[in-house]
Short mmCIF file of C-alpha atoms in Angstrom, two decimals:
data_model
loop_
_atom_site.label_atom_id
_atom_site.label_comp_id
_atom_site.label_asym_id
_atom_site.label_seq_id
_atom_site.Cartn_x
_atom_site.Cartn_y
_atom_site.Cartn_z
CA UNK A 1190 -6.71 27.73 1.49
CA UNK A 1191 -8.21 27.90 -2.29
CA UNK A 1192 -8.90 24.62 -4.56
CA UNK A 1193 -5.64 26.58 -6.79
CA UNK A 1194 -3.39 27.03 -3.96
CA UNK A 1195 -4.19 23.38 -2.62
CA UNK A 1196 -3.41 22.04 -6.88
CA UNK A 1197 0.06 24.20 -6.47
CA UNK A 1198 0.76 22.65 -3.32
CA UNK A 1199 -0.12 18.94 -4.38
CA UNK A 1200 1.09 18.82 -8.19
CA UNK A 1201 4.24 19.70 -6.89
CA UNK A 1202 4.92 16.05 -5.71
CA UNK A 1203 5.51 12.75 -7.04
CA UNK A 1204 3.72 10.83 -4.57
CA UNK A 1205 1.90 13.42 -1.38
CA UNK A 1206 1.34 12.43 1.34
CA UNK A 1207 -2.13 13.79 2.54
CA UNK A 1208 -3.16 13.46 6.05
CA UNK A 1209 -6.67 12.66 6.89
CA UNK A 1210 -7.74 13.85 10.48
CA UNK A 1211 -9.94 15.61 13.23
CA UNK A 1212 -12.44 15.60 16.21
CA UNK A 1213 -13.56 12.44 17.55
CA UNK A 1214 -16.98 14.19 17.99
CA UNK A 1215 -18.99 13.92 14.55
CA UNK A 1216 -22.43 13.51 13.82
CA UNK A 1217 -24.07 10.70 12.10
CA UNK A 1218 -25.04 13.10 9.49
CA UNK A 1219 -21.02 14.59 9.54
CA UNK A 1220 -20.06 11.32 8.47
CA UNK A 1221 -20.78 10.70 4.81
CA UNK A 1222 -19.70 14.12 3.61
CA UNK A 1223 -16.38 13.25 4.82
CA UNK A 1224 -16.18 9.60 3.51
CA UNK A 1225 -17.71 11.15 0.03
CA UNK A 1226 -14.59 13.91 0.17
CA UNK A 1227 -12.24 11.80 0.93
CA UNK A 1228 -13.19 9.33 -1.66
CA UNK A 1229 -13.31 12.19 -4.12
CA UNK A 1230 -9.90 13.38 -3.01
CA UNK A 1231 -8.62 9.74 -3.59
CA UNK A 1232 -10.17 10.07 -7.41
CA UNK A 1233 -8.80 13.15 -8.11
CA UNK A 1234 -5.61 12.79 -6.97
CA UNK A 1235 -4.21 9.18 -8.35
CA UNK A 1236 -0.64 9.51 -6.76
CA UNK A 1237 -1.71 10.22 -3.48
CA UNK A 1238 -1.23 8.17 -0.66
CA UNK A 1239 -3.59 8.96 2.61
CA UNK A 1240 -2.56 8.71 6.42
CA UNK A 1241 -4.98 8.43 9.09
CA UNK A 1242 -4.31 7.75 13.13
CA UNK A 1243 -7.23 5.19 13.25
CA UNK A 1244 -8.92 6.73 15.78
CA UNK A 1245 -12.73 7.15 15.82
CA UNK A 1246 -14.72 9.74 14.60
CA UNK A 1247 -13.43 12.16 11.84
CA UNK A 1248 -10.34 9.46 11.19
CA UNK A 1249 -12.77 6.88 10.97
CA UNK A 1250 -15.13 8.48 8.13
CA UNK A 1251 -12.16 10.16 6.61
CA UNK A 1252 -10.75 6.60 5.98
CA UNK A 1253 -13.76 4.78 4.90
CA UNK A 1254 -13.89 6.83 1.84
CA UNK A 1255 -10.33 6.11 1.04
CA UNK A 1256 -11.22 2.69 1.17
CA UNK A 1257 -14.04 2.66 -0.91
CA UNK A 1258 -11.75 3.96 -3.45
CA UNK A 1259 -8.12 2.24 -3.33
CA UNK A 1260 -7.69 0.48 0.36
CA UNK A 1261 -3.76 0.15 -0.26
CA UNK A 1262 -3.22 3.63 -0.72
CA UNK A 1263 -4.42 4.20 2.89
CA UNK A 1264 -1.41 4.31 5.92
CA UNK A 1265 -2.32 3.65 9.45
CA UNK A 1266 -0.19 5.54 12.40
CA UNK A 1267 -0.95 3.53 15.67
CA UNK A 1268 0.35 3.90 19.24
CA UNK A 1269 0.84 0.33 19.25
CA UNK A 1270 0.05 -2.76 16.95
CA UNK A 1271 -3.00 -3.69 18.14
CA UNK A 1272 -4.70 -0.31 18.57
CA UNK A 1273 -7.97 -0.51 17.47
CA UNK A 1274 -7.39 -3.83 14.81
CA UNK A 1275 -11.30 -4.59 13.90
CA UNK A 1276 -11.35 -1.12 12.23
CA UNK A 1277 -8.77 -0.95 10.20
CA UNK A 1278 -8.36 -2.10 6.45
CA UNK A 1279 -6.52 -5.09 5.85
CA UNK A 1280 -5.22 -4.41 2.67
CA UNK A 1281 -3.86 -0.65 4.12
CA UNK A 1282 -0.30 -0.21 5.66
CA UNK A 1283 0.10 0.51 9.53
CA UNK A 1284 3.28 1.79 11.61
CA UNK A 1285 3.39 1.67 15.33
CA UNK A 1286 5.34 3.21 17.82
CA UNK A 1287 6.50 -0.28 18.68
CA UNK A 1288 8.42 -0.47 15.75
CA UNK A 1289 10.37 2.39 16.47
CA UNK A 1290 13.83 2.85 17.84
CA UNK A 1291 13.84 4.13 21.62
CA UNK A 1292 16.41 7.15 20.46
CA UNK A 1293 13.88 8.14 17.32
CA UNK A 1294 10.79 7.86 19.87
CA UNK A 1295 13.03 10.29 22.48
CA UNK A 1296 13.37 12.62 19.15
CA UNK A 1297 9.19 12.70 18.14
CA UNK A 1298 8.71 13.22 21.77
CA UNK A 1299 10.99 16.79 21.87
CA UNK A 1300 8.97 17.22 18.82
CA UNK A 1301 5.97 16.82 20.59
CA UNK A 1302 7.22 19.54 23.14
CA UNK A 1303 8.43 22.16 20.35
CA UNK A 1304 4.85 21.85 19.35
CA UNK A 1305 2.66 22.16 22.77
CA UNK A 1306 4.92 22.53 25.29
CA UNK A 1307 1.90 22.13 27.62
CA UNK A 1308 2.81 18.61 27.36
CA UNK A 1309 6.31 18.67 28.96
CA UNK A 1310 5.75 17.02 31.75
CA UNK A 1311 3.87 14.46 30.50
CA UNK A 1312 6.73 13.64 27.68
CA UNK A 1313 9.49 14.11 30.28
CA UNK A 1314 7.55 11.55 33.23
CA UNK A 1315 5.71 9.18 30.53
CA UNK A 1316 7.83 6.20 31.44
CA UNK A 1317 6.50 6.59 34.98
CA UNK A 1318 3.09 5.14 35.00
CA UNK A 1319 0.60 3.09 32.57
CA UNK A 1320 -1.51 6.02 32.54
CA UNK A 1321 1.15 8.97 31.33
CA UNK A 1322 2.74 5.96 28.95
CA UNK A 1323 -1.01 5.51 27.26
CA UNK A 1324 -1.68 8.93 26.84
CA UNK A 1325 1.36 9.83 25.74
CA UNK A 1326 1.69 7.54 23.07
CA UNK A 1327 -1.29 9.12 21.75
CA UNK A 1328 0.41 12.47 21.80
CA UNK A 1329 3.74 11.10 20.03
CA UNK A 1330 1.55 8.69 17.73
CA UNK A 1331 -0.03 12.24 16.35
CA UNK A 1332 3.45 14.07 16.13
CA UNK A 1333 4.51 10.94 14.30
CA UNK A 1334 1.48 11.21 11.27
CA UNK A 1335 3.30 14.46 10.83
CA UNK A 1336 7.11 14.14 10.37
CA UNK A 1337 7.01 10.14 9.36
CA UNK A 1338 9.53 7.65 9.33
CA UNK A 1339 11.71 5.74 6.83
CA UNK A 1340 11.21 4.83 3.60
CA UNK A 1341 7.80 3.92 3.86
CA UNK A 1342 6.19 6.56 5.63
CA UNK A 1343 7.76 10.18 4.33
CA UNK A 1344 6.85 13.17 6.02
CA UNK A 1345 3.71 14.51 5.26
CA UNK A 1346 2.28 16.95 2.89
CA UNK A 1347 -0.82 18.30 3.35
CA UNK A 1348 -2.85 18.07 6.56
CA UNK A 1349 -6.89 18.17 5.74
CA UNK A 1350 -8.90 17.93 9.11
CA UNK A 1351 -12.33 18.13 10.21
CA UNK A 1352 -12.13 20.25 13.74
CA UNK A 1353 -14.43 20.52 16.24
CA UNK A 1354 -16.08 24.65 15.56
CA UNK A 1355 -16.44 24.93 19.10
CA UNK A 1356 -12.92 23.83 20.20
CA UNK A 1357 -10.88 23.92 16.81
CA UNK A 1358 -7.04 24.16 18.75
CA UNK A 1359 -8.08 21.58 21.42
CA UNK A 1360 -6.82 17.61 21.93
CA UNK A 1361 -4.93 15.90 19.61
CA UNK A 1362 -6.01 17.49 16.60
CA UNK A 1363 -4.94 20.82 17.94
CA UNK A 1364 -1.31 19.57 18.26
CA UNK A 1365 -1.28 17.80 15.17
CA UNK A 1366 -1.94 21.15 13.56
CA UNK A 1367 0.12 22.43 15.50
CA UNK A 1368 2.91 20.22 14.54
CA UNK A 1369 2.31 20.80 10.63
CA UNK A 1370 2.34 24.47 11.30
CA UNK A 1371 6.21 23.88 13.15
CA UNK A 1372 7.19 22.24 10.22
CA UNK A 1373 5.41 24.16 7.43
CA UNK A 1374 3.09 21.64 5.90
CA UNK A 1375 -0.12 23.40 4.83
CA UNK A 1376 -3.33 22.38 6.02
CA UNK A 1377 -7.09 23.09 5.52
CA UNK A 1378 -10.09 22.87 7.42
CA UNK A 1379 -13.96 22.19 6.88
CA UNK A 1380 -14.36 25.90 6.26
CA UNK A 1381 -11.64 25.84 3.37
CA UNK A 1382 -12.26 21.96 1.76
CA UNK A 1383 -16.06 22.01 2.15
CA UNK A 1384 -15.63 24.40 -0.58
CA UNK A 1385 -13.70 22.62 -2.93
CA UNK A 1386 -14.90 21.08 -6.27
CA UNK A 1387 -13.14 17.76 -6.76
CA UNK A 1388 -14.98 16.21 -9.80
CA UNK A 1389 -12.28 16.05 -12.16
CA UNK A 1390 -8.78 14.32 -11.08
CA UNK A 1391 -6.18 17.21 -10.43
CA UNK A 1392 -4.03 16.43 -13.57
CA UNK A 1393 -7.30 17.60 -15.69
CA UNK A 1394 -8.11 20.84 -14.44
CA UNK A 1395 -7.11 23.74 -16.47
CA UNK A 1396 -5.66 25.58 -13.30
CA UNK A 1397 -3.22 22.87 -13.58
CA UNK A 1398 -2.27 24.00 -17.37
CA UNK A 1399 -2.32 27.67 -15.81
CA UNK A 1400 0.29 27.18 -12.80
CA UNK A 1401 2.84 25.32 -15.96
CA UNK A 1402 2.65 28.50 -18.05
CA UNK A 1403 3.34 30.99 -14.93
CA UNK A 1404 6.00 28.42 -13.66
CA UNK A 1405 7.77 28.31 -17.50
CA UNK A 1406 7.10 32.35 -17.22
CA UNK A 1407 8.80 32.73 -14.58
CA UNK A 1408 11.65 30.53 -15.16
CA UNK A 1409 12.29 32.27 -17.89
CA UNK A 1410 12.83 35.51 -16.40
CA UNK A 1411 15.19 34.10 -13.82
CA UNK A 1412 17.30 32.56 -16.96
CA UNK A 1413 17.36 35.89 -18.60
CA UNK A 1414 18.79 37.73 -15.00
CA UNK A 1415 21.29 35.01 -14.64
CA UNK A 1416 22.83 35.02 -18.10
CA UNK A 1417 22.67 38.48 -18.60
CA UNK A 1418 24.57 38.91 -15.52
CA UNK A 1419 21.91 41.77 -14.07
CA UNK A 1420 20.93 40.19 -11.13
CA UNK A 1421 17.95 40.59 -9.28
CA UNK A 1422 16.20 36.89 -10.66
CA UNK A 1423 14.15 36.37 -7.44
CA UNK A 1424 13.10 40.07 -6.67
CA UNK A 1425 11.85 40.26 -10.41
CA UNK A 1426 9.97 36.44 -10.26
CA UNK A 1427 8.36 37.62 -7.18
CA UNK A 1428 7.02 41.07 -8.51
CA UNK A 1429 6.00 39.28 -11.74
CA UNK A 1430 3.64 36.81 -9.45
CA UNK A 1431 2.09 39.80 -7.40
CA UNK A 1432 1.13 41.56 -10.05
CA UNK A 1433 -0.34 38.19 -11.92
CA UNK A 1434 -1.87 37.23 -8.89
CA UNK A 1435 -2.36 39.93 -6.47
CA UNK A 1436 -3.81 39.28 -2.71
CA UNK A 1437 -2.44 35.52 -3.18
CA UNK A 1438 0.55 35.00 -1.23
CA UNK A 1439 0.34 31.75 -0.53
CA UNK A 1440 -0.40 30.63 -3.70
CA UNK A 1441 2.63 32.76 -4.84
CA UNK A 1442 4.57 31.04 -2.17
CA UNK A 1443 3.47 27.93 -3.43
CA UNK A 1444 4.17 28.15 -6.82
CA UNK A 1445 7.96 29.64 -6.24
CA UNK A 1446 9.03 26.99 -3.59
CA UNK A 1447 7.36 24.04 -4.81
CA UNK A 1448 7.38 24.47 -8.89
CA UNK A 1449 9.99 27.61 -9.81
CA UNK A 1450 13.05 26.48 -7.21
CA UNK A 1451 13.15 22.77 -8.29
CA UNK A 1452 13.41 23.73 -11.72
CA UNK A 1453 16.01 26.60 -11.73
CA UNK A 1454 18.37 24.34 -9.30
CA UNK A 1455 18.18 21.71 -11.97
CA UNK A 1456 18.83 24.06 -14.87
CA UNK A 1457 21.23 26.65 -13.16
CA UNK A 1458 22.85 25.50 -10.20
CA UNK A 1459 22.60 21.57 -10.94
CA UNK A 1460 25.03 20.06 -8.00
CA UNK A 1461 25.79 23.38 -6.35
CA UNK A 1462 25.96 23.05 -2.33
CA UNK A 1463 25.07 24.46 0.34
CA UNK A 1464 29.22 24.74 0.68
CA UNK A 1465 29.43 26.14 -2.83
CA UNK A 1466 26.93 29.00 -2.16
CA UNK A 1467 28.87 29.36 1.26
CA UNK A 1468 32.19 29.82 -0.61
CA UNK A 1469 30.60 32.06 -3.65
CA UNK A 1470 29.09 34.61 -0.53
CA UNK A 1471 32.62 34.84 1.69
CA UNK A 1472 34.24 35.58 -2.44
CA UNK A 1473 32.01 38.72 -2.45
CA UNK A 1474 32.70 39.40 1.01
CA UNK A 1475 36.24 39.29 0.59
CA UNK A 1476 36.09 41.16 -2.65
CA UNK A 1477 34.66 44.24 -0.70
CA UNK A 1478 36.16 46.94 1.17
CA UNK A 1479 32.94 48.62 2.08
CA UNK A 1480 29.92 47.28 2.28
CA UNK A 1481 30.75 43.78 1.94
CA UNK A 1482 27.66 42.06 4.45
CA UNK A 1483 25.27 44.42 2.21
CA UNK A 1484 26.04 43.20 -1.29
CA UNK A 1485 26.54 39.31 0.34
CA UNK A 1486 22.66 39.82 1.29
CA UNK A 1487 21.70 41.32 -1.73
CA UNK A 1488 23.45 38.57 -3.52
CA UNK A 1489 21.54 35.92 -1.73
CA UNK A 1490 18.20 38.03 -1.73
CA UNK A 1491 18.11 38.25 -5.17
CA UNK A 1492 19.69 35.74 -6.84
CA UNK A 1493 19.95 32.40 -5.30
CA UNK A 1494 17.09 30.10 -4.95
CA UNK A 1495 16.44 28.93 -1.67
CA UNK A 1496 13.23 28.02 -0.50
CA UNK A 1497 12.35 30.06 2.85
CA UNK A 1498 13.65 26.90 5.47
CA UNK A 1499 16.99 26.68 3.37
CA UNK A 1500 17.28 30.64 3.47
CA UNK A 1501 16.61 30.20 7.43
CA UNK A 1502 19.42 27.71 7.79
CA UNK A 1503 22.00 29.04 5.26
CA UNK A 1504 21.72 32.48 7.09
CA UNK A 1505 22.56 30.46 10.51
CA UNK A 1506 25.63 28.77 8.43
CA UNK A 1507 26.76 32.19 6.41
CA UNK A 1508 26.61 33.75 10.34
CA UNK A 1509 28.65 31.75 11.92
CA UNK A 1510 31.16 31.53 8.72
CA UNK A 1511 31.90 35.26 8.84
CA UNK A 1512 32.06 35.35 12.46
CA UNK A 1513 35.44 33.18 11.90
CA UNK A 1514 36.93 35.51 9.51
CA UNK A 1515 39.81 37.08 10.09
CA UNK A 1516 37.89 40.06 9.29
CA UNK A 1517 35.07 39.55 10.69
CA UNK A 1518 31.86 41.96 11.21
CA UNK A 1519 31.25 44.36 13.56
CA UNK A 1520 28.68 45.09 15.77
CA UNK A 1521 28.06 49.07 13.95
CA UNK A 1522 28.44 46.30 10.87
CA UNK A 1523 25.21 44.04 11.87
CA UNK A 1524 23.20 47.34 12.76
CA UNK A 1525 24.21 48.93 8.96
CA UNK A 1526 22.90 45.81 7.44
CA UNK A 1527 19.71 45.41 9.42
CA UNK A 1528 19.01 49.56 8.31
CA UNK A 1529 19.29 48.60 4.69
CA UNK A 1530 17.24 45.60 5.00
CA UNK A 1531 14.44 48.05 6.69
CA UNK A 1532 14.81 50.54 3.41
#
């Protein structure tokens, strides 16, 4: 993860959410590099609010910079209300699993599975004793840093952790990465934000001024496919960001999902549905004799913009639409479309 990519990733947000996190095992001479990053972090990026699970170590140093900068920007995620009270900021927010509903618990503890489903049994039997109910709540306290809850505590944004070299996967800062990975938050390590130079706040770097012009670029060119009726918009924005920026697919990723898509909803398809692209793909099915599931995908390839989890679900939705057709696909169908998705 580059300093750019991470700037594409944050800008695109009113108000990220950055999760602060890692191994419990630091040195005394780990921990003021990552209160002084974290404090630079809180500098450069004014909007940014900071979560932390309060636990010692990493969260601890991670959180003291934070708090030498702007206290109430700082969020707490606890396993209970009282979980480790003498070390936490007064003037910072805190949620506890207390305060959640039984049924949303039940729902962050199948999350916790999804994630490391070497936890099953320990999710499935954690009413059973003390023990399992302690460390689970551990488990579902980390799952909940990730996916939030309410108003007050969105869904996170970035995940920047300080693992341990010799065990990076392991504990509860393996699943919590885990967990962002499941639901496609970007994260970065000591190896990537060690790197970083965070002098200047975000807003004032010129890669900033850089991302608008390739954004504006590339809007632009998915105007001129739309109105011109030629098709194609996404196939030609992508190619125009690998050739700008070749051997950076996830900053291309980034830039597309979190800066292009936004603004060509707003300026093309302002209101549209997911039901209104649902009924625009059966019209071109319909309108078909031959052919039809082909130019339905090459319709939604190349022209609509959905970011890769709306693609994922709209797919499931188109599926199960045509499947109730009166006409619906056949098998020799399926297999046509998957060999001209290989060409």
């Amino acid at each position: 993860m580059t300093p750019t990519e991470f700037i594409a990733i944050i800008t695109a947000q009113a108000q990220p959410i950055i999760l602060l996190e890692g191994t419990r095992n630091i040195s005394e001479e780990t921990t003021p590099s990552l209160a002084a990053f974290a404090a630079k972090l809180a500098l450069a990026i004014p909007n940014a609010l900071f979560r932390s699970g309060n636990a010692a170590g990493a969260d601890d140093a991670f959180a003291s910079g934070i708090i030498s900068v702007d206290p109430k920007r700082l969020q707490y995620i606890l396993p209970t209300k009282g979980s480790r009270k003498k070390f936490r900021s007064l003037s910072a927010t805190a949620l506890s699993l207390e305060e959640l509903p039984a049924a949303r618990i039940d729902q962050i503890a199948d999350e916790t599975v999804a994630a490391s489903p070497e936890y099953t049994s320990m999710m499935k039997n954690r009413h059973s004793s003390r023990r399992l109910a302690n460390l689970a709540a551990y488990l579902l306290r980390d799952t909940l840093k990730i996916v939030g809850y309410g108003d007050k505590f969105s869904p996170a944004t970035f995940g920047i952790f300080y693992v341990n070299p010799d065990k990076p996967t392991g504990g509860g800062t393996g699943h919590t990465i885990r967990v962002c990975k499941r639901h496609n938050i970007p994260i970065a390590t000591q190896d990537d934000w060690m790197t970083w130079d965070l002098q200047k706040p975000l807003k004032e770097n010129a890669d900033i001024e850089r991302i608008q012009r390739i954004v504006e670029k590339c809007v632009r060119i998915f105007a001129r496919r739309l109105e011109n009726g030629r098709g194609g918009a996404n196939k030609f924005v992508y190619k125009y960001l690998e050739r700008l920026l070749p051997g950076e697919p996830a900053l291309n990723g980034a830039i597309y999902e979190d800066h292009v898509i936004p603004l060509v909803r707003e300026r093309h398809f302002k209101g549209m549905t997911a039901d209104d692209f649902l009924e625009k793909a059966l019209t071109i099915y319909h309108g078909s004799r031959f052919g039809g599931l082909e130019l339905v995908w090459d319709w939604l390839d190349n022209d609509i913009p959905f970011t890769s989890d709306e693609y994922t679900d709209f797919v499931e939705i188109l599926e199960t639409a045509l499947g109730n057709e009166s006409n619906p696909p056949t098998k020799e169908d399926w297999e046509e479309l998957n060999d001209w998705l290989m060409k």
